[in-house]
Tab-separated table of C-alpha atoms and ligand atoms in Angstrom:
chain	number	residue	atom	x	y	z
K	1	MET	CA	-108.207	-64.588	81.457
K	2	GLU	CA	-106.138	-61.729	80.096
K	3	LEU	CA	-103.798	-59.555	82.130
K	4	PHE	CA	-104.304	-55.838	82.669
K	5	SER	CA	-101.584	-53.193	82.816
K	6	TRP	CA	-101.745	-49.548	83.883
K	7	TYR	CA	-100.799	-46.415	81.934
K	8	GLN	CA	-102.070	-42.809	81.946
K	9	ASN	CA	-104.785	-43.438	84.546
K	10	GLU	CA	-106.231	-46.414	82.745
K	11	LEU	CA	-106.267	-50.171	83.204
K	12	ILE	CA	-105.582	-51.622	79.766
K	13	PRO	CA	-105.276	-55.226	78.541
K	14	THR	CA	-101.506	-55.792	78.401
K	15	LYS	CA	-101.553	-56.769	74.739
K	16	GLU	CA	-103.192	-53.426	73.858
K	17	LEU	CA	-100.727	-51.320	75.841
K	18	LYS	CA	-99.190	-48.532	73.724
K	19	ILE	CA	-96.696	-46.076	75.167
K	20	ASN	CA	-96.781	-42.483	73.932
K	21	PHE	CA	-93.414	-41.679	72.408
K	22	THR	CA	-93.346	-37.883	72.300
K	23	ASP	CA	-94.439	-37.529	75.939
K	24	ASP	CA	-91.551	-39.729	76.981
K	25	ILE	CA	-88.491	-38.818	74.926
K	26	THR	CA	-86.105	-39.043	77.907
K	27	GLY	CA	-87.363	-42.551	78.673
K	28	GLN	CA	-87.747	-43.856	75.120
K	29	LEU	CA	-84.848	-42.175	73.357
K	30	ARG	CA	-82.389	-41.442	76.146
K	31	GLY	CA	-82.919	-44.520	78.315
K	32	PHE	CA	-83.762	-42.520	81.462
K	33	ARG	CA	-86.000	-45.260	82.823
K	34	ILE	CA	-85.996	-47.276	86.017
K	35	PHE	CA	-88.173	-50.123	87.229
K	36	THR	CA	-88.665	-52.934	89.630
K	37	ALA	CA	-89.925	-56.383	88.690
K	38	CYS	CA	-92.049	-57.929	91.424
K	39	VAL	CA	-94.257	-61.003	91.413
K	40	ARG	CA	-97.646	-62.045	92.760
K	41	PHE	CA	-97.092	-65.753	93.243
K	42	GLY	CA	-100.260	-67.733	92.392
K	43	SER	CA	-101.908	-68.826	95.603
K	44	ASN	CA	-100.389	-66.003	97.668
K	45	LYS	CA	-102.453	-63.234	95.998
K	46	LYS	CA	-100.174	-60.477	97.305
K	47	ILE	CA	-97.007	-59.148	95.691
K	48	PHE	CA	-94.062	-60.746	97.446
K	49	LYS	CA	-91.875	-58.161	99.259
K	50	ARG	CA	-93.846	-55.331	97.660
K	51	LYS	CA	-92.685	-52.770	100.204
K	52	LYS	CA	-89.022	-53.540	99.526
K	53	HIS	CA	-89.578	-53.260	95.761
K	54	ILE	CA	-91.265	-49.869	96.107
K	55	LYS	CA	-88.563	-48.664	98.466
K	56	ARG	CA	-85.820	-49.653	95.996
K	57	LEU	CA	-87.688	-47.952	93.139
K	58	TYR	CA	-87.904	-44.621	95.010
K	59	LYS	CA	-84.308	-44.937	96.138
K	60	SER	CA	-83.236	-45.546	92.533
K	61	ALA	CA	-85.203	-42.468	91.419
K	62	LYS	CA	-83.664	-40.311	94.132
K	63	SER	CA	-80.108	-41.326	93.367
K	64	ILE	CA	-80.415	-40.354	89.692
K	65	LYS	CA	-82.466	-37.206	90.483
K	66	MET	CA	-85.486	-38.554	88.613
K	67	LYS	CA	-88.759	-36.995	89.752
K	68	SER	CA	-91.201	-39.701	90.812
K	69	PRO	CA	-94.616	-39.437	89.161
K	70	TYR	CA	-96.554	-40.131	92.403
K	71	SER	CA	-96.106	-40.157	96.137
K	72	LYS	CA	-95.556	-43.620	97.641
K	73	THR	CA	-99.103	-43.562	99.041
K	74	ASP	CA	-100.660	-42.771	95.676
K	75	LEU	CA	-98.483	-45.294	93.846
K	76	ASN	CA	-99.568	-47.953	96.328
K	77	LYS	CA	-103.214	-47.142	95.623
K	78	ILE	CA	-102.598	-47.535	91.888
K	79	ILE	CA	-100.776	-50.840	92.449
K	80	ASP	CA	-103.729	-52.028	94.578
K	81	SER	CA	-106.068	-51.296	91.666
K	82	VAL	CA	-103.859	-53.255	89.241
K	83	VAL	CA	-103.603	-56.228	91.616
K	84	GLU	CA	-107.373	-56.132	92.163
K	85	LYS	CA	-108.120	-55.985	88.417
K	86	ASN	CA	-105.971	-59.092	87.887
K	87	LYS	CA	-107.176	-60.952	90.983
K	88	ASP	CA	-108.915	-63.769	89.087
K	89	TYR	CA	-105.906	-64.539	86.934
K	90	ASP	CA	-104.808	-68.058	87.651
K	91	GLY	CA	-101.029	-68.220	88.071
K	92	ASP	CA	-98.063	-66.016	88.818
K	93	ILE	CA	-98.080	-62.413	87.598
K	94	GLN	CA	-94.986	-60.276	87.130
K	95	PHE	CA	-95.567	-56.567	87.645
K	96	ASP	CA	-92.908	-54.337	86.128
K	97	ILE	CA	-93.404	-51.003	87.867
K	98	ILE	CA	-91.658	-48.509	85.604
K	99	PHE	CA	-90.781	-44.832	86.046
K	100	SER	CA	-89.978	-43.589	82.556
K	101	GLY	CA	-88.207	-40.236	82.051
K	102	GLY	CA	-91.032	-38.222	80.510
K	103	LYS	CA	-90.822	-35.068	78.391
K	104	THR	CA	-87.526	-33.373	77.641
K	105	SER	CA	-86.471	-29.702	77.785
K	106	SER	CA	-85.189	-28.022	74.635
K	107	ASP	CA	-81.618	-29.235	75.332
K	108	GLY	CA	-82.861	-32.740	74.555
K	109	PHE	CA	-81.583	-34.139	77.837
K	110	THR	CA	-82.961	-32.391	80.895
K	111	PRO	CA	-86.254	-33.999	81.907
K	112	LEU	CA	-89.140	-31.553	82.062
K	113	GLY	CA	-91.200	-32.318	85.104
K	114	LEU	CA	-92.182	-35.692	86.480
K	115	SER	CA	-91.449	-39.139	85.130
K	116	THR	CA	-94.274	-41.282	83.742
K	117	LEU	CA	-95.667	-44.388	85.423
K	118	ILE	CA	-96.216	-47.625	83.545
K	119	ILE	CA	-97.234	-50.832	85.317
K	120	LEU	CA	-96.777	-53.758	82.989
K	121	SER	CA	-98.476	-57.019	84.022
K	122	VAL	CA	-97.108	-60.147	82.374
K	123	LYS	CA	-96.753	-63.872	82.933
K	124	PRO	CA	-93.207	-64.413	84.295
K	125	PHE	CA	-90.732	-66.036	81.934
K	126	ASP	CA	-90.733	-69.837	82.172
K	127	PHE	CA	-87.134	-70.896	82.684
K	128	PRO	CA	-86.231	-74.313	81.229
K	129	ASP	CA	-86.543	-77.182	83.709
K	130	LYS	CA	-82.996	-78.101	82.762
K	131	PHE	CA	-81.687	-75.072	84.692
K	132	PHE	CA	-82.998	-76.519	87.951
K	133	LYS	CA	-82.241	-80.177	87.214
K	134	GLU	CA	-78.804	-79.844	85.646
K	135	GLY	CA	-77.776	-76.331	86.678
K	136	MET	CA	-76.916	-73.352	84.496
K	137	LYS	CA	-73.884	-72.864	82.351
K	138	LEU	CA	-72.592	-69.292	82.700
K	139	VAL	CA	-69.790	-67.375	81.000
K	140	THR	CA	-67.946	-64.321	82.296
K	141	PHE	CA	-67.951	-60.918	80.604
K	142	ALA	CA	-65.814	-57.970	81.733
K	143	PHE	CA	-68.232	-55.166	82.557
K	144	GLN	CA	-69.459	-53.218	85.527
K	145	ARG	CA	-72.916	-51.647	85.361
K	146	PRO	CA	-72.670	-47.864	85.799
K	147	PHE	CA	-74.925	-46.510	88.594
K	148	ALA	CA	-75.002	-50.156	89.668
K	149	ASN	CA	-77.293	-49.688	92.666
K	150	VAL	CA	-80.018	-48.358	90.346
K	151	LYS	CA	-82.358	-50.818	88.651
K	152	TYR	CA	-82.734	-49.338	85.166
K	153	THR	CA	-83.840	-50.821	81.867
K	154	PHE	CA	-80.473	-50.509	80.093
K	155	TYR	CA	-79.346	-54.092	79.369
K	156	LEU	CA	-77.313	-53.454	76.186
K	157	PRO	CA	-74.024	-55.011	77.431
K	158	ALA	CA	-75.856	-58.115	78.669
K	159	ILE	CA	-77.723	-58.472	75.374
K	160	PHE	CA	-74.495	-58.001	73.417
K	161	ALA	CA	-72.867	-60.722	75.562
K	162	HIS	CA	-75.817	-63.027	74.861
K	163	LEU	CA	-75.492	-62.400	71.110
K	164	THR	CA	-71.766	-63.150	71.199
K	165	ILE	CA	-70.085	-65.259	73.917
K	166	VAL	CA	-73.254	-66.854	75.329
K	167	LYS	CA	-74.222	-67.950	71.812
K	168	ASP	CA	-70.699	-69.030	70.799
K	169	GLN	CA	-70.152	-71.066	73.956
K	170	GLU	CA	-73.695	-72.472	74.078
K	171	ALA	CA	-74.096	-71.065	77.581
K	172	ASP	CA	-77.236	-69.986	79.445
K	173	GLY	CA	-76.219	-66.574	80.728
K	174	ILE	CA	-73.475	-64.192	81.802
K	175	ILE	CA	-71.692	-63.045	84.909
K	176	PHE	CA	-70.075	-59.620	84.956
K	177	VAL	CA	-66.473	-59.548	86.163
K	178	ASP	CA	-64.837	-56.312	87.249
K	179	PRO	CA	-63.197	-54.829	84.100
K	180	ASN	CA	-60.437	-53.305	86.277
K	181	ASP	CA	-58.934	-56.709	87.086
K	182	ASN	CA	-60.895	-59.108	84.832
K	183	GLU	CA	-61.081	-61.364	87.922
K	184	THR	CA	-63.551	-60.186	90.527
K	185	ILE	CA	-67.060	-61.600	90.212
K	186	LEU	CA	-69.692	-58.845	90.512
K	187	GLU	CA	-73.231	-59.921	89.536
K	188	GLY	CA	-75.098	-61.395	86.587
K	189	SER	CA	-77.099	-59.804	83.772
K	190	SER	CA	-80.203	-59.756	85.992
K	191	PHE	CA	-79.250	-61.725	89.076
K	192	ASN	CA	-76.858	-61.806	92.022
K	193	ILE	CA	-74.316	-64.561	92.423
K	194	PHE	CA	-73.201	-66.672	95.391
K	195	MET	CA	-70.534	-69.339	95.916
K	196	ILE	CA	-70.117	-71.863	98.740
K	197	ASN	CA	-66.561	-72.664	99.806
K	198	SER	CA	-65.150	-75.887	101.268
K	199	ASN	CA	-66.032	-74.692	104.820
K	200	ASP	CA	-69.683	-74.250	103.802
K	201	GLN	CA	-69.317	-70.481	104.090
K	202	ILE	CA	-71.466	-68.605	101.632
K	203	LEU	CA	-69.857	-65.729	99.745
K	204	THR	CA	-71.459	-62.938	97.740
K	205	TYR	CA	-70.164	-59.586	96.496
K	206	PRO	CA	-70.614	-56.743	99.048
K	207	LEU	CA	-72.953	-53.764	98.664
K	208	ASN	CA	-70.295	-51.182	97.788
K	209	GLY	CA	-72.082	-49.574	94.857
K	210	LYS	CA	-70.754	-51.931	92.175
K	211	ILE	CA	-73.805	-54.256	92.097
K	212	LEU	CA	-77.571	-53.999	92.451
K	213	LYS	CA	-78.938	-54.696	95.913
K	214	GLY	CA	-81.075	-57.636	94.868
K	215	ILE	CA	-84.137	-58.209	97.017
K	216	THR	CA	-83.768	-61.989	96.683
K	217	ARG	CA	-80.082	-61.623	97.651
K	218	SER	CA	-81.128	-60.024	100.959
K	219	ILE	CA	-83.781	-62.660	101.669
K	220	VAL	CA	-81.381	-65.525	100.937
K	221	ILE	CA	-78.750	-64.003	103.243
K	222	LYS	CA	-81.399	-63.770	105.974
K	223	ILE	CA	-82.509	-67.385	105.418
K	224	CYS	CA	-78.878	-68.604	105.603
K	225	GLU	CA	-78.149	-66.734	108.821
K	226	LYS	CA	-81.465	-67.000	110.675
K	227	PHE	CA	-82.862	-70.348	109.684
K	228	LYS	CA	-79.980	-72.418	108.387
K	229	ASP	CA	-77.188	-71.391	110.728
K	230	LEU	CA	-74.894	-70.778	107.766
K	231	GLU	CA	-72.201	-68.130	107.692
K	232	VAL	CA	-72.519	-65.536	104.941
K	233	LEU	CA	-69.515	-63.441	103.963
K	234	GLU	CA	-70.341	-60.376	101.909
K	235	GLN	CA	-66.918	-60.171	100.330
K	236	SER	CA	-65.502	-60.324	96.838
K	237	PHE	CA	-64.138	-63.485	95.244
K	238	THR	CA	-62.345	-64.215	91.989
K	239	LYS	CA	-63.238	-66.196	88.905
K	240	ASN	CA	-60.684	-68.794	89.987
K	241	GLU	CA	-62.252	-69.155	93.447
K	242	LEU	CA	-65.673	-69.472	91.827
K	243	ILE	CA	-64.550	-72.221	89.470
K	244	ASN	CA	-62.968	-74.136	92.377
K	245	SER	CA	-65.883	-73.659	94.771
K	246	LYS	CA	-68.155	-76.351	96.208
K	247	GLU	CA	-71.403	-74.878	94.915
K	248	VAL	CA	-72.531	-71.870	92.901
K	249	PHE	CA	-76.000	-70.370	92.668
K	250	ILE	CA	-77.731	-67.208	91.510
K	251	THR	CA	-80.701	-65.296	92.921
K	252	SER	CA	-83.418	-63.065	91.472
K	253	THR	CA	-87.113	-62.365	91.925
K	254	THR	CA	-88.160	-64.510	88.972
K	255	ARG	CA	-85.564	-67.275	89.426
K	256	ASP	CA	-85.552	-67.634	93.230
K	257	VAL	CA	-82.363	-69.638	93.818
K	258	MET	CA	-81.001	-71.308	90.690
K	259	PRO	CA	-78.016	-73.689	90.600
K	260	VAL	CA	-74.947	-73.069	88.418
K	261	THR	CA	-72.815	-76.057	87.440
K	262	ASN	CA	-70.488	-74.651	84.801
K	263	VAL	CA	-68.568	-71.363	84.550
K	264	ASP	CA	-66.461	-70.528	81.472
K	265	GLY	CA	-66.449	-74.224	80.545
K	266	PHE	CA	-65.169	-75.334	83.977
K	267	ILE	CA	-67.370	-77.817	85.786
K	268	ILE	CA	-68.227	-76.876	89.374
K	269	ASN	CA	-67.473	-79.721	91.787
K	270	ASP	CA	-69.201	-82.904	90.477
K	271	GLY	CA	-71.203	-80.949	87.882
K	272	LYS	CA	-74.520	-81.448	89.655
K	273	PRO	CA	-76.712	-78.800	91.352
K	274	GLY	CA	-75.363	-78.395	94.903
K	275	LYS	CA	-77.148	-79.927	97.901
K	276	LEU	CA	-77.119	-76.708	99.959
K	277	THR	CA	-78.184	-74.723	96.908
K	278	MET	CA	-81.277	-76.868	96.455
K	279	GLU	CA	-82.023	-76.693	100.203
K	280	LEU	CA	-81.851	-72.904	100.037
K	281	ARG	CA	-84.127	-72.910	97.011
K	282	GLU	CA	-86.724	-74.940	98.940
K	283	ALA	CA	-86.288	-72.741	102.029
K	284	LEU	CA	-86.893	-69.583	99.973
K	285	ILE	CA	-90.039	-71.021	98.368
K	286	GLU	CA	-91.277	-72.117	101.802
K	287	PHE	CA	-90.491	-68.674	103.288
K	288	ARG	CA	-92.532	-67.063	100.509
K	289	ARG	CA	-95.430	-69.473	100.991
K	290	ASN	CA	-95.562	-68.513	104.665
K	291	SER	CA	-95.222	-64.777	104.157
K	292	ASN	CA	-97.826	-62.205	103.279
Z	1	LIG	N1	-78.718	-57.625	89.504
Z	1	LIG	C1	-79.267	-57.055	88.399
Z	1	LIG	C2	-78.374	-56.307	87.451
Z	1	LIG	C3	-80.641	-57.180	88.131
Z	1	LIG	O1	-81.180	-56.604	87.027
Z	1	LIG	C4	-81.446	-57.937	89.038
Z	1	LIG	C5	-82.882	-58.125	88.793
Z	1	LIG	O2	-83.392	-57.943	87.712
Z	1	LIG	C6	-80.835	-58.530	90.160
Z	1	LIG	C7	-79.478	-58.329	90.374
Z	1	LIG	C8	-81.652	-59.329	91.154
Z	1	LIG	O3	-82.503	-58.512	91.891
Z	1	LIG	P1	-83.846	-59.026	92.606
Z	1	LIG	O4	-83.457	-60.143	93.512
Z	1	LIG	O5	-84.351	-57.833	93.337
Z	1	LIG	O6	-84.768	-59.492	91.517
């Protein structure tokens, strides 16, 4: 069965989706485009944490003064229609709910009116099994995302890093370190990052505007504190502390919890996915299975 997306009041097979360029110069040419990527996990039939995704999308729009194309109520109705249209699809579906800049004024920059809605339905990316069994190999790259608490579609620095250091060092992905000190671990290209220290305390960068507030990050913190009796410290840590930590893992909507076993060529602990990491991965999957 094919997947259906939504654009300009129509449900369209994803492979036939064509975005109008001239109606969306600020989105297409200027990169004024935000989104959230949420997933309907197979047997669960509802989008996991949909409300949180929508809330983040509207918050992102507000903080960059982008005019949302619909009220939350109307957007939810449209999302319902997309979910319904795809209800017989067997497997996980990723919905990228996108607000794209729209038309521009004569200055070429100021958006004219509302942004445009695109809901792209796709099969989530299949990450190699190796990432879960052996853990990921990450490299650091000095960069801090501007407007970091906004989830936008500008991934140029991450792509450049993939074409250069990730390729050269045969790594699997990148972690951004604060360019002011070339030390402090911020977040990844499209994920948040956690480390576990020798006291089994779990550390992740705080929400001070320099990283995206990942939805999976929040859920994992809740699981640690509520169900696992683990202490979470939302505080910064350095590259050196990360390399010498007990366990490292990353979180995102499409990856859940994924183990990291190598950073900048340094092997983390015994080089195997951490025990607590894999427990948290299971706990997150279980939490999702039980939630609506
Ligand atoms: N950080 C960045 C820069 C991201 O792009 C993403 C997701 O794509 C995340 C973190 C993780 O966010 P979430 O858990 O909401 O998927």
